[in-house]
Short mmCIF file of C-alpha atoms and ligand atoms in Angstrom, two decimals:
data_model
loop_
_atom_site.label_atom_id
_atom_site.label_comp_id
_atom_site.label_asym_id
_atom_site.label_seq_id
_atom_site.Cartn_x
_atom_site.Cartn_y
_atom_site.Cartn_z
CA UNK A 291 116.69 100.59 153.04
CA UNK A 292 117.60 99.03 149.69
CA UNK A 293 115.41 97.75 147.39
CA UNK A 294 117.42 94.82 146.36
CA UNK A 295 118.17 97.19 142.85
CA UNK A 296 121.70 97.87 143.62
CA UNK A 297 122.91 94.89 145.52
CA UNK A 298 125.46 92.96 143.37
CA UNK A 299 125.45 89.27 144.51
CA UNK A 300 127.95 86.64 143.58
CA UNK A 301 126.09 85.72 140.74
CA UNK A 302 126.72 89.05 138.72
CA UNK A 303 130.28 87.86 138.52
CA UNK A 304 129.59 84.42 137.13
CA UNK A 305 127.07 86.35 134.11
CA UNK A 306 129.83 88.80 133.88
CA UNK A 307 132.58 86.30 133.30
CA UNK A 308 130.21 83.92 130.98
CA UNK A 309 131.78 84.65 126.64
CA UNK A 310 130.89 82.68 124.28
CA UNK A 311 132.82 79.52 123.12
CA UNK A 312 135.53 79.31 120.16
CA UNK A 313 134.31 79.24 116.59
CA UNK A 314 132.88 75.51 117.13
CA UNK A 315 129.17 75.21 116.91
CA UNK A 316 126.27 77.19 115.76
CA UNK A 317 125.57 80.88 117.47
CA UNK A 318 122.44 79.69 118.85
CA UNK A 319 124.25 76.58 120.30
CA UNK A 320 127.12 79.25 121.50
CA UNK A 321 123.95 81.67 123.66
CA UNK A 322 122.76 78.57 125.20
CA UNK A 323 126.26 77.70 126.83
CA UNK A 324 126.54 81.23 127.68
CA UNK A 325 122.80 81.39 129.39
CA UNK A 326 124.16 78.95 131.94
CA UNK A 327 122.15 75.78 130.01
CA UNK A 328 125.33 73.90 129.81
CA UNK A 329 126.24 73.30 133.25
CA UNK A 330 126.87 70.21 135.17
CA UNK A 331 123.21 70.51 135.44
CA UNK A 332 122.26 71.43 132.24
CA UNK A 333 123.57 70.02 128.39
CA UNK A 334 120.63 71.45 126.35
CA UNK A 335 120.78 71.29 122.61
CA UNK A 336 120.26 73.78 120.00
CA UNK A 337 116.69 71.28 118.53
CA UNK A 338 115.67 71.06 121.92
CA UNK A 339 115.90 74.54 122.93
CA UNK A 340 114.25 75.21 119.36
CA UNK A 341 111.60 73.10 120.64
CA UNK A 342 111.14 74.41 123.94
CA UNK A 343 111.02 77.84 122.58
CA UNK A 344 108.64 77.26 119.52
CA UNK A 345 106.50 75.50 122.35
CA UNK A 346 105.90 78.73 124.27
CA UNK A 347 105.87 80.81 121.26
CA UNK A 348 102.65 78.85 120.48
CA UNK A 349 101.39 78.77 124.12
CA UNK A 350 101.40 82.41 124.55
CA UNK A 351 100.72 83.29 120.87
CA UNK A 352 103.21 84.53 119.67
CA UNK A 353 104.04 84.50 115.66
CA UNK A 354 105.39 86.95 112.69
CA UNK A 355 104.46 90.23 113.54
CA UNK A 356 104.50 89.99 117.51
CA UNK A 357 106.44 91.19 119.90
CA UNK A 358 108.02 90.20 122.96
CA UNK A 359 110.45 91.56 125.97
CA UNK A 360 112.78 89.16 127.76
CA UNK A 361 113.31 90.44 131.13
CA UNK A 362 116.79 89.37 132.39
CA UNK A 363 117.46 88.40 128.58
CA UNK A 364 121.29 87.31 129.04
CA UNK A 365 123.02 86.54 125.89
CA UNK A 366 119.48 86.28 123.65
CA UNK A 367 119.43 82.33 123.48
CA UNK A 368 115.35 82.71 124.06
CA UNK A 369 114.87 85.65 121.69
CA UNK A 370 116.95 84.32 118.97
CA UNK A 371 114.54 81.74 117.96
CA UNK A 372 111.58 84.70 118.12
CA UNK A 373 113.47 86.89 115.43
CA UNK A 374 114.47 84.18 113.29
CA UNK A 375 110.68 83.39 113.13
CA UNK A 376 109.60 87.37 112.77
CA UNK A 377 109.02 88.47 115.58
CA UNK A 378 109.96 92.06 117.43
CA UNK A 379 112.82 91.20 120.39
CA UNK A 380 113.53 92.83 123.01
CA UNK A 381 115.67 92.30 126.51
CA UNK A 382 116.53 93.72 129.66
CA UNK A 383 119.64 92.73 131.71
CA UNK A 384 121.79 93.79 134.56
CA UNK A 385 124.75 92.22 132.87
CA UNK A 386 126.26 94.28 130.42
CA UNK A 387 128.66 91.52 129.18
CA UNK A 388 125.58 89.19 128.61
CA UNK A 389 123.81 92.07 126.70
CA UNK A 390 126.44 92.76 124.64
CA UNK A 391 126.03 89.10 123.44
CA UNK A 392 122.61 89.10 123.03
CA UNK A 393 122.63 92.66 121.06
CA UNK A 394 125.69 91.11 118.73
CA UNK A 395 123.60 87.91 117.82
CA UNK A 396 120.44 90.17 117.63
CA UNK A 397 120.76 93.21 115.71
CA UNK A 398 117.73 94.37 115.23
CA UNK A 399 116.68 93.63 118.59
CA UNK A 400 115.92 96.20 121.58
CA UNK A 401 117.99 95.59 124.20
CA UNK A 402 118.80 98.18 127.68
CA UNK A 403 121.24 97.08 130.26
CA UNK A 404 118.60 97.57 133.29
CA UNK A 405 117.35 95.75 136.51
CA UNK A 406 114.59 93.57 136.21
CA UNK A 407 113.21 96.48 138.68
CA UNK A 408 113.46 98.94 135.99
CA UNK A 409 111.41 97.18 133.37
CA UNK A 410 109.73 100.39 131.83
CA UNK A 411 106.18 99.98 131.24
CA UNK A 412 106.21 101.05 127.32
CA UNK A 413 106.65 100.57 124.71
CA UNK A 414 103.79 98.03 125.34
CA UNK A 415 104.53 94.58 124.27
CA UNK A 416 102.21 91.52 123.12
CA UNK A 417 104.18 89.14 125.48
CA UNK A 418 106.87 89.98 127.99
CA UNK A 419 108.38 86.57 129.26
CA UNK A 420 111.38 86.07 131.85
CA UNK A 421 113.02 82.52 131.22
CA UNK A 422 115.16 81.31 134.21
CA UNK A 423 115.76 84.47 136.01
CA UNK A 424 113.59 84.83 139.00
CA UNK A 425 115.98 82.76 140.90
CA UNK A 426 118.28 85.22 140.94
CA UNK A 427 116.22 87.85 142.42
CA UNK A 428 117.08 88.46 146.57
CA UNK A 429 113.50 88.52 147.87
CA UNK A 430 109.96 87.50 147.06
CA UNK A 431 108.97 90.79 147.55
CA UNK A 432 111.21 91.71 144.66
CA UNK A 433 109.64 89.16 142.75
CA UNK A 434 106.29 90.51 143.05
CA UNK A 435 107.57 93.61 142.04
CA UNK A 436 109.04 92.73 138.94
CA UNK A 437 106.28 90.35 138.04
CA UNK A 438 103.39 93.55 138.46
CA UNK A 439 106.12 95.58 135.91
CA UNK A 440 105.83 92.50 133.25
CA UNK A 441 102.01 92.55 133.32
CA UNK A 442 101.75 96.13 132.98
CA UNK A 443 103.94 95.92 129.74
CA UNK A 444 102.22 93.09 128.38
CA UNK A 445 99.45 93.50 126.02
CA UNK A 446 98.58 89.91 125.62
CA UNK A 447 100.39 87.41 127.87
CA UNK A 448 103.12 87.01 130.40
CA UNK A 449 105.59 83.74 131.28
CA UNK A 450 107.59 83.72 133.79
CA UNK A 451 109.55 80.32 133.38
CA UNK A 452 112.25 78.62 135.26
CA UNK A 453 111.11 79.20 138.65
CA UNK A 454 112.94 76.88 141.26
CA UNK A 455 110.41 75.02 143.02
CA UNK A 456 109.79 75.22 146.40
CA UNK A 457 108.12 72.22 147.03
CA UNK A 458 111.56 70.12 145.91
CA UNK A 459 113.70 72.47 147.64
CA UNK A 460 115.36 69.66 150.24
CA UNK A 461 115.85 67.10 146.71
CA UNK A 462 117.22 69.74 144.60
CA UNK A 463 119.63 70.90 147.29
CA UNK A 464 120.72 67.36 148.12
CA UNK A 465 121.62 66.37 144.41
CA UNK A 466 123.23 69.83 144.14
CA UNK A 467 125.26 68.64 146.74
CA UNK A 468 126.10 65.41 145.44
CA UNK A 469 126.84 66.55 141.80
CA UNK A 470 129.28 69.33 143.42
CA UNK A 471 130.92 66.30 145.38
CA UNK A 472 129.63 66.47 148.86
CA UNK A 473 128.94 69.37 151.42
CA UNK A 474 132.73 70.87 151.59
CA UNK A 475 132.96 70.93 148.04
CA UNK A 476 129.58 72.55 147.26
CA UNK A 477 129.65 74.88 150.18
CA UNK A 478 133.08 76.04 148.32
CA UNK A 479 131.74 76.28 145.15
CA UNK A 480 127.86 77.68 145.84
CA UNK A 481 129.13 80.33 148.80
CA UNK A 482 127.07 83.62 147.83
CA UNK A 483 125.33 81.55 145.02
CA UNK A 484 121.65 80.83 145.86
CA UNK A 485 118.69 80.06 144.64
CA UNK A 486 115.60 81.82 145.05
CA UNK A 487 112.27 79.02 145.65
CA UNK A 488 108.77 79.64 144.70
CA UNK A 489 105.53 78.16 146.16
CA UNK A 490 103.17 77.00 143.14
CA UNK A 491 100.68 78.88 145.08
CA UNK A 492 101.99 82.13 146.12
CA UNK A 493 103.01 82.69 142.00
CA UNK A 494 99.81 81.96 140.69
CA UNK A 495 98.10 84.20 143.20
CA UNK A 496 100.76 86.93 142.14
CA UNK A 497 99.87 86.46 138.66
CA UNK A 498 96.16 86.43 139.39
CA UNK A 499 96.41 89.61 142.00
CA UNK A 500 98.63 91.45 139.02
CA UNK A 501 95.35 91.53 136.66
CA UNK A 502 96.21 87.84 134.56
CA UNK A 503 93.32 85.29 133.78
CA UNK A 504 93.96 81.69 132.82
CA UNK A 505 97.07 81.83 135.40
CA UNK A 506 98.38 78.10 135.09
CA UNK A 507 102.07 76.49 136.41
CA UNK A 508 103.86 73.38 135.31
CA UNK A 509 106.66 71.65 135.94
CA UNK A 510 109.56 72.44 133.38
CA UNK A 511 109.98 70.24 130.32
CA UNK A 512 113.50 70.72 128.45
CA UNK A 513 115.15 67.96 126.72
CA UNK A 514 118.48 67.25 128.37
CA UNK A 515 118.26 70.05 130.88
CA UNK A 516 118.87 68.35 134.51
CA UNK A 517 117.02 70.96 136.35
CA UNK A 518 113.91 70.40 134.95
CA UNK A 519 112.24 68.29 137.49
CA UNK A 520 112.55 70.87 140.22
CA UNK A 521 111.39 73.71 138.34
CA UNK A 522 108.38 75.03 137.27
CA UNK A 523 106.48 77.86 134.97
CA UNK A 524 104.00 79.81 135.48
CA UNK A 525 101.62 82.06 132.88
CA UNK A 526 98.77 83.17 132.44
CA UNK A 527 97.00 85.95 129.87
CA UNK A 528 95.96 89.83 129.71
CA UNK A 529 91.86 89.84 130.06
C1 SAM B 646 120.02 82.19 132.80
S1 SAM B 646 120.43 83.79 132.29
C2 SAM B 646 119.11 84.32 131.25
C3 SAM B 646 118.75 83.51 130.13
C4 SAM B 646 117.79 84.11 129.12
N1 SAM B 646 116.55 84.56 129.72
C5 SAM B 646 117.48 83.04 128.12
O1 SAM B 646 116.73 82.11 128.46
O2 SAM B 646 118.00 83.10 127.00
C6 SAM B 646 119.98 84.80 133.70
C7 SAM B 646 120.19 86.28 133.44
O3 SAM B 646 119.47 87.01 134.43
C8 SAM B 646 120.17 88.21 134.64
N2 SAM B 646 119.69 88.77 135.92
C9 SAM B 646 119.74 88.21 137.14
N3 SAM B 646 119.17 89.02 138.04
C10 SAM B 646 118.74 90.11 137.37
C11 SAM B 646 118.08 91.31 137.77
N4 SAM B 646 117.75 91.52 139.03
N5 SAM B 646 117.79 92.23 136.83
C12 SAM B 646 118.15 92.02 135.52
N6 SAM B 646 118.80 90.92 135.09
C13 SAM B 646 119.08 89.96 136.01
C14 SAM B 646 121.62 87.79 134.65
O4 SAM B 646 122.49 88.89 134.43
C15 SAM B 646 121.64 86.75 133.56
O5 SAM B 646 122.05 87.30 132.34
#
């Protein structure tokens, strides 16, 4: 039976067909749109998604010097920030068109087109960190998978942010729904397209059961990024 690894959903089309915009705005500003931040839910700005990412680079302790892995790095709008500051990047992604954006705005950085599945456990990394990904994944099983890979890389700390939140599941669907125009419209639109939820719960026991201390979730906070409310993030830190 598959393991998930080699089934291509419809969302590996919509990374694949993501490029960045025309020459207007900054390269950072130009990842963002490309991550998927600029959607109908979405509208983050390049100082807000400075902020955001500062924020966690202080939360997990990150600075000049460190090092962190991005698994399911797209085009590098997270790890862009990172290396501007000093710090070693790295990514993994399935998408080889998003990788090729990340590895053009990141030169130095170490990026692999790989699944999330495949996240080799050296070299070892302070932090390894995956920033709205896990919805993506097909099962929770997968998830827990994954998430055991990241703590075994991770020297110091591991984030796993952006995780759709099961307990809002019925609200997020329904303004989904309304912001796609009603039920035909978004069942047109969203066919083959789902989300992924996570209990609060179930993560931090992952986290806990994976060999993290300090496990602790919260709901997102992003200027300007719609989703927010109804998802959450989840960390915690190597003992
Ligand atoms: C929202 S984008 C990533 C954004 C990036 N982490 C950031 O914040 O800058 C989601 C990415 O996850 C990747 N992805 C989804 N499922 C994956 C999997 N199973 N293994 C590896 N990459 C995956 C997609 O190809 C896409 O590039």
């Amino acid at each position: 039976m598959s393991d998930g690894r080699d089934v291509t959903t419809g969302w590996d089309a919509v990374w694949a067909s993501r490029a960045l915009p025309g020459a207007a705005g900054s390269v950072l500003q130009g990842l963002i749109d490309a991550d998927g931040y600029d959607s109908a839910h979405g509208g983050v700005t390049e100082r807000a998604w400075r902020e955001y990412v500062a924020r966690w680079g202080a939360t997990l302790g990150l600075a000049a010097g460190g090092s962190v892995v991005d698994v399911g790095c797209g085009a590098g709008a997270f790890l862009l920030p990172l290396a501007e500051a000093g710090v070693r990047v790295g990514g993994i992604d399935r998408s080889s068109v998003q990788l090729g954006l990340a590895s053009r705005a990141i030169p130095e950085g170490e990026f692999a087109v790989a699944d999330a599945l495949d996240l080799a456990p050296e070299p070892r990394v302070d932090v390894v960190v995956s920033m709205s990904t896990f919805i993506y994944f097909p099962t929770l099983d997968y998830a827990a998978r994954v998430a055991e890979a990241m703590v075994s890389r991770a020297t110091r700390a591991v984030a796993i942010l952006d995780l759709a939140d099961a307990a809002r599941r019925a609200e997020d669907l329904r303004r989904r729904v309304r912001a796609a125009g009603g039920e035909a419209a978004y069942a047109r639109r969203y066919a083959g397209l789902e989300h992924l939820y996570y209990d609060r719960e179930w993560t931090v026991g992952l986290l806990e059961a994976s060999g993290l201390s300090d496990v602790r979730c919260e709901t997102q906070s992003l200027d300007g990024y719609g989703n927010a409310p109804f998802r959450f993030n989840c960390w915690g830190f190597v003992p």
